[in-house]
mmCIF file of C-alpha atoms and ligand atoms in Angstrom:
data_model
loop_
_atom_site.group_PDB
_atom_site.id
_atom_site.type_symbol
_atom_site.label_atom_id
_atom_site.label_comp_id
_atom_site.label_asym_id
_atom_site.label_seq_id
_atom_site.Cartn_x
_atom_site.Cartn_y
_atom_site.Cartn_z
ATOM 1 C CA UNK A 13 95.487 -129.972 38.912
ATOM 2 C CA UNK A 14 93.204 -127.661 36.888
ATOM 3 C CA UNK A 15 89.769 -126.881 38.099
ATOM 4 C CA UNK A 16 86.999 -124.674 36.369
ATOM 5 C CA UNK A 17 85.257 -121.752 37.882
ATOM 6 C CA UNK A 18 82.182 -119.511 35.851
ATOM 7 C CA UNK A 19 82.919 -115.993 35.277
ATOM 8 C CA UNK A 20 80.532 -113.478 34.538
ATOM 9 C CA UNK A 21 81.310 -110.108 32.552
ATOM 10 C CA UNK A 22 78.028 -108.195 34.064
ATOM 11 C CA UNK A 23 76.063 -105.613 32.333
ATOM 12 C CA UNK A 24 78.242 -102.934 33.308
ATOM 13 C CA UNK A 25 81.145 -104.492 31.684
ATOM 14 C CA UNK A 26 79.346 -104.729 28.557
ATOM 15 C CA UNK A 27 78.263 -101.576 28.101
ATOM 16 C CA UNK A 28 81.512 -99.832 29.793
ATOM 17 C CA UNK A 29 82.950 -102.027 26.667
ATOM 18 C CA UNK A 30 85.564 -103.370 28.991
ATOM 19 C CA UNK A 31 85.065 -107.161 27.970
ATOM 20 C CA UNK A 32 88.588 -106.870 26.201
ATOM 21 C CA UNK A 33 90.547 -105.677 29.128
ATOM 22 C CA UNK A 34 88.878 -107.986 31.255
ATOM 23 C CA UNK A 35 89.660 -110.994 29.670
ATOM 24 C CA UNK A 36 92.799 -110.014 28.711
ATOM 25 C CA UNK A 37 93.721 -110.197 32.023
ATOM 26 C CA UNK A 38 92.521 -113.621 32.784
ATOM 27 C CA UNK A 39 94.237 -114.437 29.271
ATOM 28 C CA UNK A 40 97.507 -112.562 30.620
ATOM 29 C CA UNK A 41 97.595 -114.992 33.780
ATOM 30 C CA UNK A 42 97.682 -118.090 31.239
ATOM 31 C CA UNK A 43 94.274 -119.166 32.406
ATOM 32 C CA UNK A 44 92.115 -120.862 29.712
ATOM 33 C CA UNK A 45 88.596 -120.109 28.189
ATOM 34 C CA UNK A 46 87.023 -123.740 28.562
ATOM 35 C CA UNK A 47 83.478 -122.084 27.029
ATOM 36 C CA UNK A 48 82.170 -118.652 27.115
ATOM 37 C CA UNK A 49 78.507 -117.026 25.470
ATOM 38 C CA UNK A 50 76.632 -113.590 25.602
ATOM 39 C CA UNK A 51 73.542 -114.020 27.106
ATOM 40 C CA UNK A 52 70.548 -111.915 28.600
ATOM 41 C CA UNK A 53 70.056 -113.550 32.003
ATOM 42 C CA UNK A 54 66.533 -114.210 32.679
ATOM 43 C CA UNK A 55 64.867 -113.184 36.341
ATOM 44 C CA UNK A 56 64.354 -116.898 36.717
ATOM 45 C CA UNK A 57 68.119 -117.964 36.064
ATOM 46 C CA UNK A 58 69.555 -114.930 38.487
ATOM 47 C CA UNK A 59 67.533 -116.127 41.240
ATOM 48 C CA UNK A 60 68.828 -119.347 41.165
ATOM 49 C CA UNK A 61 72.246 -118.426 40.742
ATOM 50 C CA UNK A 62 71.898 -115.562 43.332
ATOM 51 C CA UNK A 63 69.941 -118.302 45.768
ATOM 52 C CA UNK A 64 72.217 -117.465 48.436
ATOM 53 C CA UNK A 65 71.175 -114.012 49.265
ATOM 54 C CA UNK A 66 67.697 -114.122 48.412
ATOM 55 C CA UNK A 67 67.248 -112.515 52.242
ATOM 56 C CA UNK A 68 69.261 -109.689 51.811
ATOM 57 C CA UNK A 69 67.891 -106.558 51.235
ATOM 58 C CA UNK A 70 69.977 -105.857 48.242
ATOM 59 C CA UNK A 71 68.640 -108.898 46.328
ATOM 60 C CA UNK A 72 65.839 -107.792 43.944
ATOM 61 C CA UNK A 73 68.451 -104.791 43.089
ATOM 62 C CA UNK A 74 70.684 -107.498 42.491
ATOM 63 C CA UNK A 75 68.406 -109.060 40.071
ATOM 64 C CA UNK A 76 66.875 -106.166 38.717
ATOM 65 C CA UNK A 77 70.827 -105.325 37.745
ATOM 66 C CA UNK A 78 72.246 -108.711 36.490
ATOM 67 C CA UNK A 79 69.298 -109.011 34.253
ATOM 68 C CA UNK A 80 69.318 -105.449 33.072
ATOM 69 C CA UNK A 81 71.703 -106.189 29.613
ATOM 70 C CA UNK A 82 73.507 -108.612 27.860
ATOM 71 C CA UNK A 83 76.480 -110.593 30.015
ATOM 72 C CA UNK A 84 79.240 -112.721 28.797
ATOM 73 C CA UNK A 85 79.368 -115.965 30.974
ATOM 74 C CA UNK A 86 82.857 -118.259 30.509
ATOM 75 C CA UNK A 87 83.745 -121.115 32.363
ATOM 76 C CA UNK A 88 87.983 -120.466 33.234
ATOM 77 C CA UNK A 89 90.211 -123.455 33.758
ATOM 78 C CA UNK A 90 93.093 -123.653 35.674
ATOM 79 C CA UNK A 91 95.338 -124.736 38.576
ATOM 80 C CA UNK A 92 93.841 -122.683 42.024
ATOM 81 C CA UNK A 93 91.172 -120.951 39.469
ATOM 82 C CA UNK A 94 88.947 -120.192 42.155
ATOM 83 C CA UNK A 95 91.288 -118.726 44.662
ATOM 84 C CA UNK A 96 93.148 -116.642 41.608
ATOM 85 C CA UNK A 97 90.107 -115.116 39.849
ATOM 86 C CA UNK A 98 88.869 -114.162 43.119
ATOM 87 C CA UNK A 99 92.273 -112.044 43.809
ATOM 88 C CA UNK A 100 92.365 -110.718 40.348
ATOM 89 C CA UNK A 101 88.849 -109.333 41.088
ATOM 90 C CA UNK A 102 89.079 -107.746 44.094
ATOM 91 C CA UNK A 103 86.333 -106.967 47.022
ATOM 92 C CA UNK A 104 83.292 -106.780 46.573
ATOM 93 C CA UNK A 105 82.667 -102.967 46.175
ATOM 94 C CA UNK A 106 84.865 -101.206 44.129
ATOM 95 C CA UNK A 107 85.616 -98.760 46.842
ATOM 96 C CA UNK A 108 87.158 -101.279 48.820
ATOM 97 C CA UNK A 109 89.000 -103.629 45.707
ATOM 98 C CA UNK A 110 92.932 -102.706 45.880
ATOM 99 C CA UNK A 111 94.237 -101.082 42.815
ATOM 100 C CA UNK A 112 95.271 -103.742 40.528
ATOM 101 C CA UNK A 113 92.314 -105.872 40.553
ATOM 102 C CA UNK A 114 89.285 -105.627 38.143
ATOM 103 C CA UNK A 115 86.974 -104.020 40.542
ATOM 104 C CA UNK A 116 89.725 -101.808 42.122
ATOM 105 C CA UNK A 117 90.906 -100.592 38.332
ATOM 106 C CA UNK A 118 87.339 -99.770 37.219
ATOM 107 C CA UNK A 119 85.524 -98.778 39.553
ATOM 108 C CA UNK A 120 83.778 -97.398 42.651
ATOM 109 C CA UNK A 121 80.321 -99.035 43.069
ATOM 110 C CA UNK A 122 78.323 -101.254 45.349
ATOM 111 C CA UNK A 123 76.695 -103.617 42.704
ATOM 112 C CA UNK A 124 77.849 -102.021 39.391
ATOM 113 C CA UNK A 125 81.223 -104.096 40.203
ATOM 114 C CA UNK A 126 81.782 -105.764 36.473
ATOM 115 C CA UNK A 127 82.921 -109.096 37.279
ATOM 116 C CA UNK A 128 80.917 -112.407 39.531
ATOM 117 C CA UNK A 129 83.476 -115.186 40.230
ATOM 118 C CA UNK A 130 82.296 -118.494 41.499
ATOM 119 C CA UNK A 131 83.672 -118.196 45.407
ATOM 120 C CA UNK A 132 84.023 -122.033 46.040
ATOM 121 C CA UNK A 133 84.278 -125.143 44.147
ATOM 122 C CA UNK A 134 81.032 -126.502 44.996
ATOM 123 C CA UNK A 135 79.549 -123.073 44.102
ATOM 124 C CA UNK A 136 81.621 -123.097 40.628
ATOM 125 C CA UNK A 137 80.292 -126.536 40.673
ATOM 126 C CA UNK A 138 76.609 -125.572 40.473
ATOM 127 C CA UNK A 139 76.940 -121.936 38.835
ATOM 128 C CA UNK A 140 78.127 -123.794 35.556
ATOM 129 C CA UNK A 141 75.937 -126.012 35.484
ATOM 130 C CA UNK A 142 73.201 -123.711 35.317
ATOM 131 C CA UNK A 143 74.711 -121.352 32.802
ATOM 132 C CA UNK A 144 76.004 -124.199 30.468
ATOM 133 C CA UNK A 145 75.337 -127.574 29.179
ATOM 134 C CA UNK A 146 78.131 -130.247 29.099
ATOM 135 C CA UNK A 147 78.439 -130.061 25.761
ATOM 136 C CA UNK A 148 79.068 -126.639 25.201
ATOM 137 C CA UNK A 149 82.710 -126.927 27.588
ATOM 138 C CA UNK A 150 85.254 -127.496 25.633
ATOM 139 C CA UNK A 151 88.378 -130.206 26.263
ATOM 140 C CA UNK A 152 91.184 -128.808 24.378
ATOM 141 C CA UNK A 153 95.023 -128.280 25.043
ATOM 142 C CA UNK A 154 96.761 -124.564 24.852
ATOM 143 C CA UNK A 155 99.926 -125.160 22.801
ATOM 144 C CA UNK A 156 102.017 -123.082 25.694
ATOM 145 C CA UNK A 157 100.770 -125.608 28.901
ATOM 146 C CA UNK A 158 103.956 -126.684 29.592
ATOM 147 C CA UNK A 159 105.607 -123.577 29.765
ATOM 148 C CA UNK A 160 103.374 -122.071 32.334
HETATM 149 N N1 UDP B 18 75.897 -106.619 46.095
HETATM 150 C C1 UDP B 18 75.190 -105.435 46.267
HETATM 151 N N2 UDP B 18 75.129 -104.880 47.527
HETATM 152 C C2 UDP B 18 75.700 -105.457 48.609
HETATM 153 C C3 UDP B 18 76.405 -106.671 48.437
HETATM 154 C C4 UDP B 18 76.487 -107.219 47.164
HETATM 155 O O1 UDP B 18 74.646 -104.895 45.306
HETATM 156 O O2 UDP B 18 75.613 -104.910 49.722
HETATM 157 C C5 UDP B 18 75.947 -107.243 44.752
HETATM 158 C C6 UDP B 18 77.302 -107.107 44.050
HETATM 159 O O3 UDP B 18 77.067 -106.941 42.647
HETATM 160 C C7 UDP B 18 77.936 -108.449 44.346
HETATM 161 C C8 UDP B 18 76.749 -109.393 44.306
HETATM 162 O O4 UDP B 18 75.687 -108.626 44.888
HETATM 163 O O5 UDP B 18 78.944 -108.780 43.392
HETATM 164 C C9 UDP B 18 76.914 -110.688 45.055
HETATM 165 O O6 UDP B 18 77.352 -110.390 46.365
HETATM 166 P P1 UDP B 18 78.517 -111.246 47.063
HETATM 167 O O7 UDP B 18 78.532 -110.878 48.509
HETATM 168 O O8 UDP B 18 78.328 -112.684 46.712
HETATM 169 O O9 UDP B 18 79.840 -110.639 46.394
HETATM 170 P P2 UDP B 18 80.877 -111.281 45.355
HETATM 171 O O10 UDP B 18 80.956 -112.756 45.617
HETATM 172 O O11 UDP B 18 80.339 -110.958 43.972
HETATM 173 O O12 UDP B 18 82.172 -110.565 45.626
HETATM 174 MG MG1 MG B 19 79.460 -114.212 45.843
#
């Protein structure tokens, strides 16, 4: 069964001009780009999708740094999407991601860690929603699905 979760390439992925590699990995797994956009996320729109820690003390950072540059958002389909794009990104802070994950490969930082993943389905649930309008998620068939 194929679910969808909403992947963001942050600022720092951007600019590192690692947006290639990184979705060449998620391409590599056979996972499939259902929609994707570059966007400038607005204070307003971080908050929301950032909701959850707005109590911690590293949230305006947070949203001073997701809203600091362009992103590229995508919404990823596929069977345990949630559970895989998680692993392929690692821990939180680069420091602590294993080699072979995204955040492990590129780097070392607390918040400069180039990749958000939605971390449940009911958060993937309401994280695309407010990044994309049903419309703009596209039903289409990869011509390898049965061979992965
Ligand atoms: N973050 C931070 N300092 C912290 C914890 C998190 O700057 O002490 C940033 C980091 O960019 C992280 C984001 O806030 O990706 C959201 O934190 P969360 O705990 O949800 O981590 P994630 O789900 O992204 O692994
Ligand atoms: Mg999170």
């Amino acid at each position: 069964m194929s679910e969808r979760t909403l992947i963001i390439i942050k600022p720092d992925g951007l600019q590192r001009r690692l947006v290639g590699q990184i979705i060449a990995r998620f391409e590599k797994k056979g996972l499939k780009i259902a929609a994707a956009k570059l966007i400038k996320i607005t204070p307003q729109l971080a908050k929301k999708h950032y909701a959850v820690h707005k109590n911690k003390y590293f949230f305006s950072g947070l949203v001073k740094y997701i809203t600091s540059g362009p992103v590229l958002v995508m919404v990823i389909e596929g069977p345990k999407i949630i559970e895989i794009t998680r692993k392929m990104m690692g821990a939180t802070f680069g420091y602590d991601a294993e080699p072979g994950t995204i955040r492990g490969d590129f780097g070392t930082s607390q918040t400069c860690n180039l990749v958000h993943g939605s971390d449940s389905a009911k958060s993937a649930q309401k994280e695309i929603r407010l990044f994309f309008k049903p419309a703009e998620i596209l039903n289409y068939q990869m011509a390898d699905k049965n061979w992965l």
